[in-house]
Coordinates of C-alpha atoms in Angstrom, one line a residue:
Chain M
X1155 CA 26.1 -85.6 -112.6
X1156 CA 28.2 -87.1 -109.8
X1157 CA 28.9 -90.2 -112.6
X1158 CA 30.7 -88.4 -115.1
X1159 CA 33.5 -87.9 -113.3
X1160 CA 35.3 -91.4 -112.4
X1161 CA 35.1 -91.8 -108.7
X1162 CA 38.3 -91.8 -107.0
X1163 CA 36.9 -92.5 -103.3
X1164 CA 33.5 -93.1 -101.2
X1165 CA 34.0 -89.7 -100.1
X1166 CA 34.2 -87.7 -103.2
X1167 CA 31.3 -88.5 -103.6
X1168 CA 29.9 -86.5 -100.6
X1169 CA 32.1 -84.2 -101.6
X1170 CA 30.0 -83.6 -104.5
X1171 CA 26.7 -83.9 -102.8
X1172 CA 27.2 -80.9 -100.3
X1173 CA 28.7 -78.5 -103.0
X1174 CA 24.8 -79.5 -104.6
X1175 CA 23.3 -78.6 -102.2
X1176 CA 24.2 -74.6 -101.3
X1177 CA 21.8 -74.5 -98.0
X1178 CA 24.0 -77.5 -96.1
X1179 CA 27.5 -76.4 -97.2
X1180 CA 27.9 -73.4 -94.7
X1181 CA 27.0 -75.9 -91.8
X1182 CA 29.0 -78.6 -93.0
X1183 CA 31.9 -76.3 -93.5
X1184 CA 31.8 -75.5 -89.8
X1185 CA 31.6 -76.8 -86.6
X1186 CA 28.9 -77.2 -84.6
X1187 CA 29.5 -75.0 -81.6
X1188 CA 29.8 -72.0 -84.4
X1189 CA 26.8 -73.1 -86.0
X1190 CA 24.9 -73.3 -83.1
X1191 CA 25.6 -69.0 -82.8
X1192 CA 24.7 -68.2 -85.5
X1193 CA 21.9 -65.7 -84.8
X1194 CA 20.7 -62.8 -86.6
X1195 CA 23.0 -59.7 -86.8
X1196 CA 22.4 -57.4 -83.8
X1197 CA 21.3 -53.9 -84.3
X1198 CA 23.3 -51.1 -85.0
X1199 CA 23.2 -48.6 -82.2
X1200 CA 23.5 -45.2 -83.6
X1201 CA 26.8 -43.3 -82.1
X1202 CA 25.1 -40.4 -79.2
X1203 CA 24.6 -37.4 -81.1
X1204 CA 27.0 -34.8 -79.5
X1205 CA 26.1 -31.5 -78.9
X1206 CA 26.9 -28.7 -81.8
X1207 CA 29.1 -26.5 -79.2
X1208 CA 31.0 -29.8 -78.1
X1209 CA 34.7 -28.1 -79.0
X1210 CA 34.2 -25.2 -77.3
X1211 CA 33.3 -27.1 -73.8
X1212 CA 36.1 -29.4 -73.8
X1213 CA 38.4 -26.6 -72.8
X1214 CA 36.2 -24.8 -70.2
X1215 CA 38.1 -25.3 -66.7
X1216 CA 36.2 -27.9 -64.3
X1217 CA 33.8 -26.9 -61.7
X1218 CA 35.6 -26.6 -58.4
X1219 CA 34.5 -29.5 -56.6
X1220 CA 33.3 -29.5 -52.7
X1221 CA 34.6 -31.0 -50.3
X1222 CA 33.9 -32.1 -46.8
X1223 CA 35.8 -31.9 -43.6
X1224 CA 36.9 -35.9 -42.3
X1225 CA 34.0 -37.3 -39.7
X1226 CA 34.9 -36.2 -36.3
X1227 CA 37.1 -39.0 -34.5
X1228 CA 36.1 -41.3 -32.1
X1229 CA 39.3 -42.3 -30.9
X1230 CA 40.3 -38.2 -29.8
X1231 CA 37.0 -39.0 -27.7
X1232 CA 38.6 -42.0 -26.6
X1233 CA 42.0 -42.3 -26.6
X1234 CA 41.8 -45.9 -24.7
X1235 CA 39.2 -47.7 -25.9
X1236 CA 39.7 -50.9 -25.2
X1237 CA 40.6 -50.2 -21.6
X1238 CA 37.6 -48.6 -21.1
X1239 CA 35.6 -52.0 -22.7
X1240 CA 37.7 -54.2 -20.9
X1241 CA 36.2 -52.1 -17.6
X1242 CA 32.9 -51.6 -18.3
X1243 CA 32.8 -55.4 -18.8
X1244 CA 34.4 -56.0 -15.4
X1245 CA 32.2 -53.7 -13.5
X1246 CA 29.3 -55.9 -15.3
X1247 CA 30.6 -58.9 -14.2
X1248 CA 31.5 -58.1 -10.5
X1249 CA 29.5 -55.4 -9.3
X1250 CA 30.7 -55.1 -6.2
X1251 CA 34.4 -55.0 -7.1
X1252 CA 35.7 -58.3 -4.2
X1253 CA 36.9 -60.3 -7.4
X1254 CA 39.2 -57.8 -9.0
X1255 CA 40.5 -56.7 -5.4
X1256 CA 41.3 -60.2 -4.6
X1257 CA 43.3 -60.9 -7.5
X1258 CA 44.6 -57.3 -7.4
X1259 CA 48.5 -57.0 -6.9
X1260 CA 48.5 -54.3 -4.3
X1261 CA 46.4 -56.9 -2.3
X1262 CA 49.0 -58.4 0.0
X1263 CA 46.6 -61.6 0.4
X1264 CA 46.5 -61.6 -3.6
X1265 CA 46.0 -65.7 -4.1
X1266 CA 49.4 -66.9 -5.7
X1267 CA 50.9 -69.6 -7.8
X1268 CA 51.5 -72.8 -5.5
X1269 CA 48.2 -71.3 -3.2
X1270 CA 45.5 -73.8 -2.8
X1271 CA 42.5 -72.5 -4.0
X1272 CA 38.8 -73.4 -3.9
X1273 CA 36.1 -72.3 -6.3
X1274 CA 32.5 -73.0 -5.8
X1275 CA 30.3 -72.7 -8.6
X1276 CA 26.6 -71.5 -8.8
X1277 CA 25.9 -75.4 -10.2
X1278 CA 26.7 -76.2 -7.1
X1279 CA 29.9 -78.5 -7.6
X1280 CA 33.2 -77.2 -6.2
X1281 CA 36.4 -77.3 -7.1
X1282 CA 39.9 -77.4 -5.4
X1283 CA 43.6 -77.5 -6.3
X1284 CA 46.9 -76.3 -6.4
X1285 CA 47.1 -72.8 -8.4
X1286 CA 49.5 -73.5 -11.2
X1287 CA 48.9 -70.2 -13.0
X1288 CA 47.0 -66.7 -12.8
X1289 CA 46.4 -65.6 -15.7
X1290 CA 45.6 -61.8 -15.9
X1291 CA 44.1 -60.4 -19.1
X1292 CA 41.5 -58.1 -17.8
X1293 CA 37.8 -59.4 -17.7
X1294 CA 39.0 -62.7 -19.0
X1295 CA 41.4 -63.0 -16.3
X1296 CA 41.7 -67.1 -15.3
X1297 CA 43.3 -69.4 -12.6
X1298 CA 44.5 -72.7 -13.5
X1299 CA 44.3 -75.4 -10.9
X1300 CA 45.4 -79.2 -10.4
X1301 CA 43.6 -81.9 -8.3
X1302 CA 43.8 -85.6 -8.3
X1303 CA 40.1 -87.0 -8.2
X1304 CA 40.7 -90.5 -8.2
X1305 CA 43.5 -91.3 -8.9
X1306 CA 43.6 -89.3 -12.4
X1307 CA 45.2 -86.0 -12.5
X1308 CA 42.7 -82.7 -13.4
X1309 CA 43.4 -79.5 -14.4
X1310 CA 40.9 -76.6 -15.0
X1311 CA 40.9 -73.1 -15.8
X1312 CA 38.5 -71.0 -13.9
X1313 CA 37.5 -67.4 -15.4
X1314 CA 37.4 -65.6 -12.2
X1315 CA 34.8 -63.3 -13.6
X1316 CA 32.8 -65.6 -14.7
X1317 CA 29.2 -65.2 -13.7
X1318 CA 29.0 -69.3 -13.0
X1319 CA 31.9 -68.5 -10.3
X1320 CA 30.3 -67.7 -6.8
X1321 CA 33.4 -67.5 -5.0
X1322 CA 36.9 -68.5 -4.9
X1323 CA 38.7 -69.1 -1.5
X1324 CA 42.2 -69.3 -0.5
X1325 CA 42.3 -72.5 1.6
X1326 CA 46.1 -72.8 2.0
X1327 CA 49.1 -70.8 1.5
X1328 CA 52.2 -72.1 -0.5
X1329 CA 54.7 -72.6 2.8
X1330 CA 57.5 -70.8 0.2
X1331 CA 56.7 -67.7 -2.3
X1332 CA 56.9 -70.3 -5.2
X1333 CA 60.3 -68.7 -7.5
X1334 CA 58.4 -69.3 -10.4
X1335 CA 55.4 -68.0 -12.1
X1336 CA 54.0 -70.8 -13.7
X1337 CA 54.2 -74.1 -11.9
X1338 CA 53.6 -76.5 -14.6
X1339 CA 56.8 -79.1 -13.5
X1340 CA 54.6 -79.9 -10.6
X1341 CA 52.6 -82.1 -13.4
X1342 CA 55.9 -84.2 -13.9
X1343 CA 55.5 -86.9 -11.1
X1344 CA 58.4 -86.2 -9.2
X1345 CA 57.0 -82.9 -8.3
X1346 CA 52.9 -84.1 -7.9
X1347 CA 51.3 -83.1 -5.0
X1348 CA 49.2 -84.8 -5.1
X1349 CA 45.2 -84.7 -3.8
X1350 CA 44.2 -81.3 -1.9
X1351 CA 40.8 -82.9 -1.1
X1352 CA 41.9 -83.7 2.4
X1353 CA 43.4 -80.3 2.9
X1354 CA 40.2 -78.5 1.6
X1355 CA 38.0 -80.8 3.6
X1356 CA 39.7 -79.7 7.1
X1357 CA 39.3 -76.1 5.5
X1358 CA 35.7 -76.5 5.1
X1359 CA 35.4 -78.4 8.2
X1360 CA 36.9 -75.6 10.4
X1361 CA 35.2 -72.8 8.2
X1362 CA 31.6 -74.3 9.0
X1363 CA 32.7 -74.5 12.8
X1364 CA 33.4 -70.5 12.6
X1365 CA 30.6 -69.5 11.2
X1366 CA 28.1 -71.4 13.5
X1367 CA 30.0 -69.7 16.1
X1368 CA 31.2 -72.6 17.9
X1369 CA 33.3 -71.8 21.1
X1370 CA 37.0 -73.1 21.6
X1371 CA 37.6 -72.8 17.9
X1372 CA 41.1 -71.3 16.8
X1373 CA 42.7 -70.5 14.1
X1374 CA 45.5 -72.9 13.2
X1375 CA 48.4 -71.2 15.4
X1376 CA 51.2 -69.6 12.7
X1377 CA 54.5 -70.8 13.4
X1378 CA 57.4 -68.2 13.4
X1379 CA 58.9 -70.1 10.6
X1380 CA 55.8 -69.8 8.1
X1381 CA 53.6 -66.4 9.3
X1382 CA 51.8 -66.8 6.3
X1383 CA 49.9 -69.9 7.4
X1384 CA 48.5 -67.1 9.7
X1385 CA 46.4 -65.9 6.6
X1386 CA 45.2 -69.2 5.9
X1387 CA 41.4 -68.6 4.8
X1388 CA 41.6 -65.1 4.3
X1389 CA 40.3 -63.5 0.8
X1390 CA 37.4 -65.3 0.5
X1391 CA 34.3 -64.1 -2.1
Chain Z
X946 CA 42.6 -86.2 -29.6
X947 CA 41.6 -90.4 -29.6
X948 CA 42.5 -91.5 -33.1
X949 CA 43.5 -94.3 -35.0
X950 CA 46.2 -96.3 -32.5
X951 CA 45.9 -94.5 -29.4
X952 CA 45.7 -96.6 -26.1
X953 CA 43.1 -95.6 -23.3
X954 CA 42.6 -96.8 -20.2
X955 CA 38.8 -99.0 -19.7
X956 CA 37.6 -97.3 -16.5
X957 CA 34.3 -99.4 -16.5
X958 CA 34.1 -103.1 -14.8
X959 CA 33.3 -104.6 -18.2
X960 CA 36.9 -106.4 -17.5
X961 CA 38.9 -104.7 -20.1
X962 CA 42.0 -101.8 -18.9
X963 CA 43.6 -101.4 -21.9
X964 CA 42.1 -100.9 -25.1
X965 CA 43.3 -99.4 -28.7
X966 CA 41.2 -97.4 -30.5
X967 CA 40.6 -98.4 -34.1
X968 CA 38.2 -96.3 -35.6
X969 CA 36.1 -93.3 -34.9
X970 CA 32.1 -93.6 -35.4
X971 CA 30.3 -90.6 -37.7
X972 CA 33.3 -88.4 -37.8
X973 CA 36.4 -87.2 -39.7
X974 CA 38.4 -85.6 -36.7
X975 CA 39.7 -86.7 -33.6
X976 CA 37.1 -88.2 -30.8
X977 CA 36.9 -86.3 -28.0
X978 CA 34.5 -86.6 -24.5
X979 CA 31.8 -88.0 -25.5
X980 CA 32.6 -89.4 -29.0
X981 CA 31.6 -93.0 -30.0
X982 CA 34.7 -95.2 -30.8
X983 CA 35.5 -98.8 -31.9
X984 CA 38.2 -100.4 -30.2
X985 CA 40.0 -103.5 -29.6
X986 CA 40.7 -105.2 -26.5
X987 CA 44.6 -105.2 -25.6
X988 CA 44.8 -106.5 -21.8
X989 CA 42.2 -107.4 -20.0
X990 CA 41.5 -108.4 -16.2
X991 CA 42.1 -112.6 -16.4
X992 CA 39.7 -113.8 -14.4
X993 CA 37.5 -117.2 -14.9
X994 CA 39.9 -118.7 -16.6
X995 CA 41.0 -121.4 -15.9
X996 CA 38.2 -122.0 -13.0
X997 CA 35.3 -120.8 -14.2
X998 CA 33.1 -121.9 -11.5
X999 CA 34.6 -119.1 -9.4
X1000 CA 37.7 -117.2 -9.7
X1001 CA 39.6 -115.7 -6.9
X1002 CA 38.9 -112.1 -6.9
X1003 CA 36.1 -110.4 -7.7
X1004 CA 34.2 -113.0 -8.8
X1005 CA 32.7 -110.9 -12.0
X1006 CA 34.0 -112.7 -14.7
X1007 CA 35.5 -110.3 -17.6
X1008 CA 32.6 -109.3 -19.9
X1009 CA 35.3 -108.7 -22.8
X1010 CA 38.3 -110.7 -24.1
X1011 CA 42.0 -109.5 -25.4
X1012 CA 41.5 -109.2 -28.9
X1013 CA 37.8 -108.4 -28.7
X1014 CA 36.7 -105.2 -30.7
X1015 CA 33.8 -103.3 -29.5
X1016 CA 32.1 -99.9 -29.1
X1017 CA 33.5 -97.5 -26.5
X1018 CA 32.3 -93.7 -25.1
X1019 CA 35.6 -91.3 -24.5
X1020 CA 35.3 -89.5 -21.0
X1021 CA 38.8 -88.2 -20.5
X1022 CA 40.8 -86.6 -22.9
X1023 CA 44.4 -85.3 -22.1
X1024 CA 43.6 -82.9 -24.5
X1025 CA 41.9 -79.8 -23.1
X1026 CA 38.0 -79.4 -23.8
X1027 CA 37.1 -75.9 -23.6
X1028 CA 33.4 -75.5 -22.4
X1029 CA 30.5 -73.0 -23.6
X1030 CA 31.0 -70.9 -19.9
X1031 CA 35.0 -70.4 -20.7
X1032 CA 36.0 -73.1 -18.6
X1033 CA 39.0 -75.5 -19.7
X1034 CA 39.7 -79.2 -18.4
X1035 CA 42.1 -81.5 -19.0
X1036 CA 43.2 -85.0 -17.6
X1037 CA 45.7 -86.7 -17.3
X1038 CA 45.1 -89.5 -19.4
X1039 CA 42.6 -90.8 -22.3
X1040 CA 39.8 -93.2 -20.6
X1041 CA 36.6 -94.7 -22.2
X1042 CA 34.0 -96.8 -21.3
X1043 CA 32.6 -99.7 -23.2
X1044 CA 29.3 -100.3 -24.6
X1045 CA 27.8 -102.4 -26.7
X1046 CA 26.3 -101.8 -30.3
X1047 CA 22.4 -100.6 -28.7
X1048 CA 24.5 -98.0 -27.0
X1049 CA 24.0 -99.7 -23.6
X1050 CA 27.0 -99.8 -21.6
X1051 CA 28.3 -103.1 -21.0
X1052 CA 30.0 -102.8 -17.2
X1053 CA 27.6 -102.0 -14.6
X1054 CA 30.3 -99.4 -12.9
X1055 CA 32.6 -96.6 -14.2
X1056 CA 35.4 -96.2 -11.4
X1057 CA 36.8 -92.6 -11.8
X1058 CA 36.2 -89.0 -12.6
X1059 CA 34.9 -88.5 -16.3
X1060 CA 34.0 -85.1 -18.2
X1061 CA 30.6 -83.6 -17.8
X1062 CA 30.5 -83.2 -21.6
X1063 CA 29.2 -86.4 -21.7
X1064 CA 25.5 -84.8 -20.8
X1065 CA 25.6 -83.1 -23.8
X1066 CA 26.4 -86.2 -25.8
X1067 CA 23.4 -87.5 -24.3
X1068 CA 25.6 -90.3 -22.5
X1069 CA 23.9 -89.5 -19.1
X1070 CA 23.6 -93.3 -18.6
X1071 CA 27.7 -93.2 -18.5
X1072 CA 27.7 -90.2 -16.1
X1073 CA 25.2 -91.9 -13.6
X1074 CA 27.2 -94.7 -13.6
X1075 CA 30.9 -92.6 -12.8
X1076 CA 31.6 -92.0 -9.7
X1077 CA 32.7 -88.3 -9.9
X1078 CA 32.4 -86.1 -13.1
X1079 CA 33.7 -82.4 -13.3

């Protein structure tokens, strides 16, 4: 019994209790994650019986194995692929071929940095500025142009293939080939030009004049001094 | 890029032109066109003052006080906004319009160009009111 023994502490006692009791000890032994396992013993696969003429296999040379010629390439089909993307999407986007020759470089009325340009759009809003940069990556070639609407400054880039561009329009030709290709100093307000709105309005003024075929209507005369003012308009669509 | 401390330029008639902005409404990023802002009131028009009857001027008193914090739609961005067609814009400066807490703007006139964007915000109440937007 636990009382023959003199008890030294509370917990001897316990002690005593789970050494009784042979069904609690391994738990209380353990912890509880462990415990928790315990499940019943898995069973025992058999090892796979291996065939009786094993030994002699094992050093039987391996079957040759077949093997297949590479896929044919595509790219000996097409040795510039993404040239040929890059033109499929352009003749997509302008059918008829105006866009690409007007920004073209052997198109000695090519639009140029410092150039006003116009674009109209199919929404129906147009708009002008100074070109400040042409950039040319293929179908995603783009213009950037600067206005002042109101007082505030505006700057857009205008994918020239885009399909929401109807046209773009040279409306007035830098006086001097402009000795940079990006103009970006003419932000800084020394340099600002400014509003175009009154230059494109006399543009469109004149242009609508032409076309209804009024008489006594002339071209702006082109000084000896700038004969490229003599190309004002040209390059349009 | 409107965040925390930047100064835009009150383009409406609601009597503020300069304004701080102080938070930004439903976001974690930057406001751009379109975005909801609070902002406080740094200079405004002083009109009414000190005759309230009828200042010289305009006569429309200023809706909004320096110091004042209130709601505000961004319509310019120096930062560039590139659009679904491809298109980039970019402005010159940072501008915003004030309105009040139902959303309703509080000047009766925006004077200057503002980004079409705001039609896709669903601030077409803003555009109407601009004189130009591209």
């Amino acid at each position: 019994m636990a009382c023959t023994k003199p008890i030294h502490s509370p917990l001897h006692q316990w002690h005593n209790i789970f050494r009784a009791l042979p069904m609690l000890s391994p738990l209380s032994a353990r912890p509880l994650s462990t415990a928790s396992q315990t499940t019943t013993p898995k069973p025992r696969i058999p090892p796979p019986r291996l065939p009786a003429n094993i030994s002699q296999k094992v050093f039987t040379p391996p079957k040759k194995i077949k093997t297949y010629p590479p896929p044919p390439s595509t790219r000996n089909h097409h040795p510039f692929a993404i040239a040929a993307i890059n033109e499929a999407h352009i003749t997509t986007l302008d059918p008829t071929g105006a866009r690409t020759r007007l920004f073209s470089r052997s198109n000695p009325d090519v639009p140029r940095v410092g150039d006003i340009l116009l674009a109209t759009f199919t929404t129906g809003d147009p708009f002008s500025g100074i070109c400040l940069n042409i950039r040319r990556r293929g179908p995603d070639t783009a213009i950037l142009l600067r206005n002042r609407l109101l007082t505030v400054g505006v700057e857009m880039w205008i994918k020239i293939y885009s399909p929401k561009v109807r046209s773009i329009e040279v409306v007035e030709r830098a006086v001097k080939r402009a000795r940079r290709a990006r103009l970006y100093y003419l932000r800084k307000p020394k340099h600002d030009r400014g509003s175009v709105e009154g230059v494109v309005e006399e543009y469109l003024k004149r242009r609508r004049l032409l076309r209804s075929g009024a008489v006594g209507v002339r071209e702006p005369t082109a000084s000896a001094k700038n004969p490229s003012a003599a190309r004002k308009g040209v390059g349009a669509r | 890029m409107i965040q925390l401390k930047t100064m835009l330029n009150c383009i409406d008639n609601s009597g503020a032109t300069v304004v701080e902005c102080i938070a930004n409404i439903k976001m974690k990023r930057h406001a751009r066109i379109g975005d909801r802002i609070i902002v406080v009131v740094q200079k405004s028009r002083t009109m009414g003052d000190a005759s309230p009857g009828g200042g010289p001027g305009m006569g429309a008193a200023a809706k909004v006080r320096r110091g004042d914090i209130r709601h505000a739609i961004v319509v310019r961005t120096a930062k560039k906004v590139q659009r679904k067609d491809g298109m980039v814009v970019k402005f010159d400066d940072n501008a915003c319009a004030l309105i009040g807490k139902n959303g309703e703007p509080i000047g009766t006139r925006v004077n200057g160009v503002v980004g079409s964007e705001l039609r896709d915000k669903k601030w077409s109440k803003i555009l109407s009111l601009a004189t130009m937007h591209v």
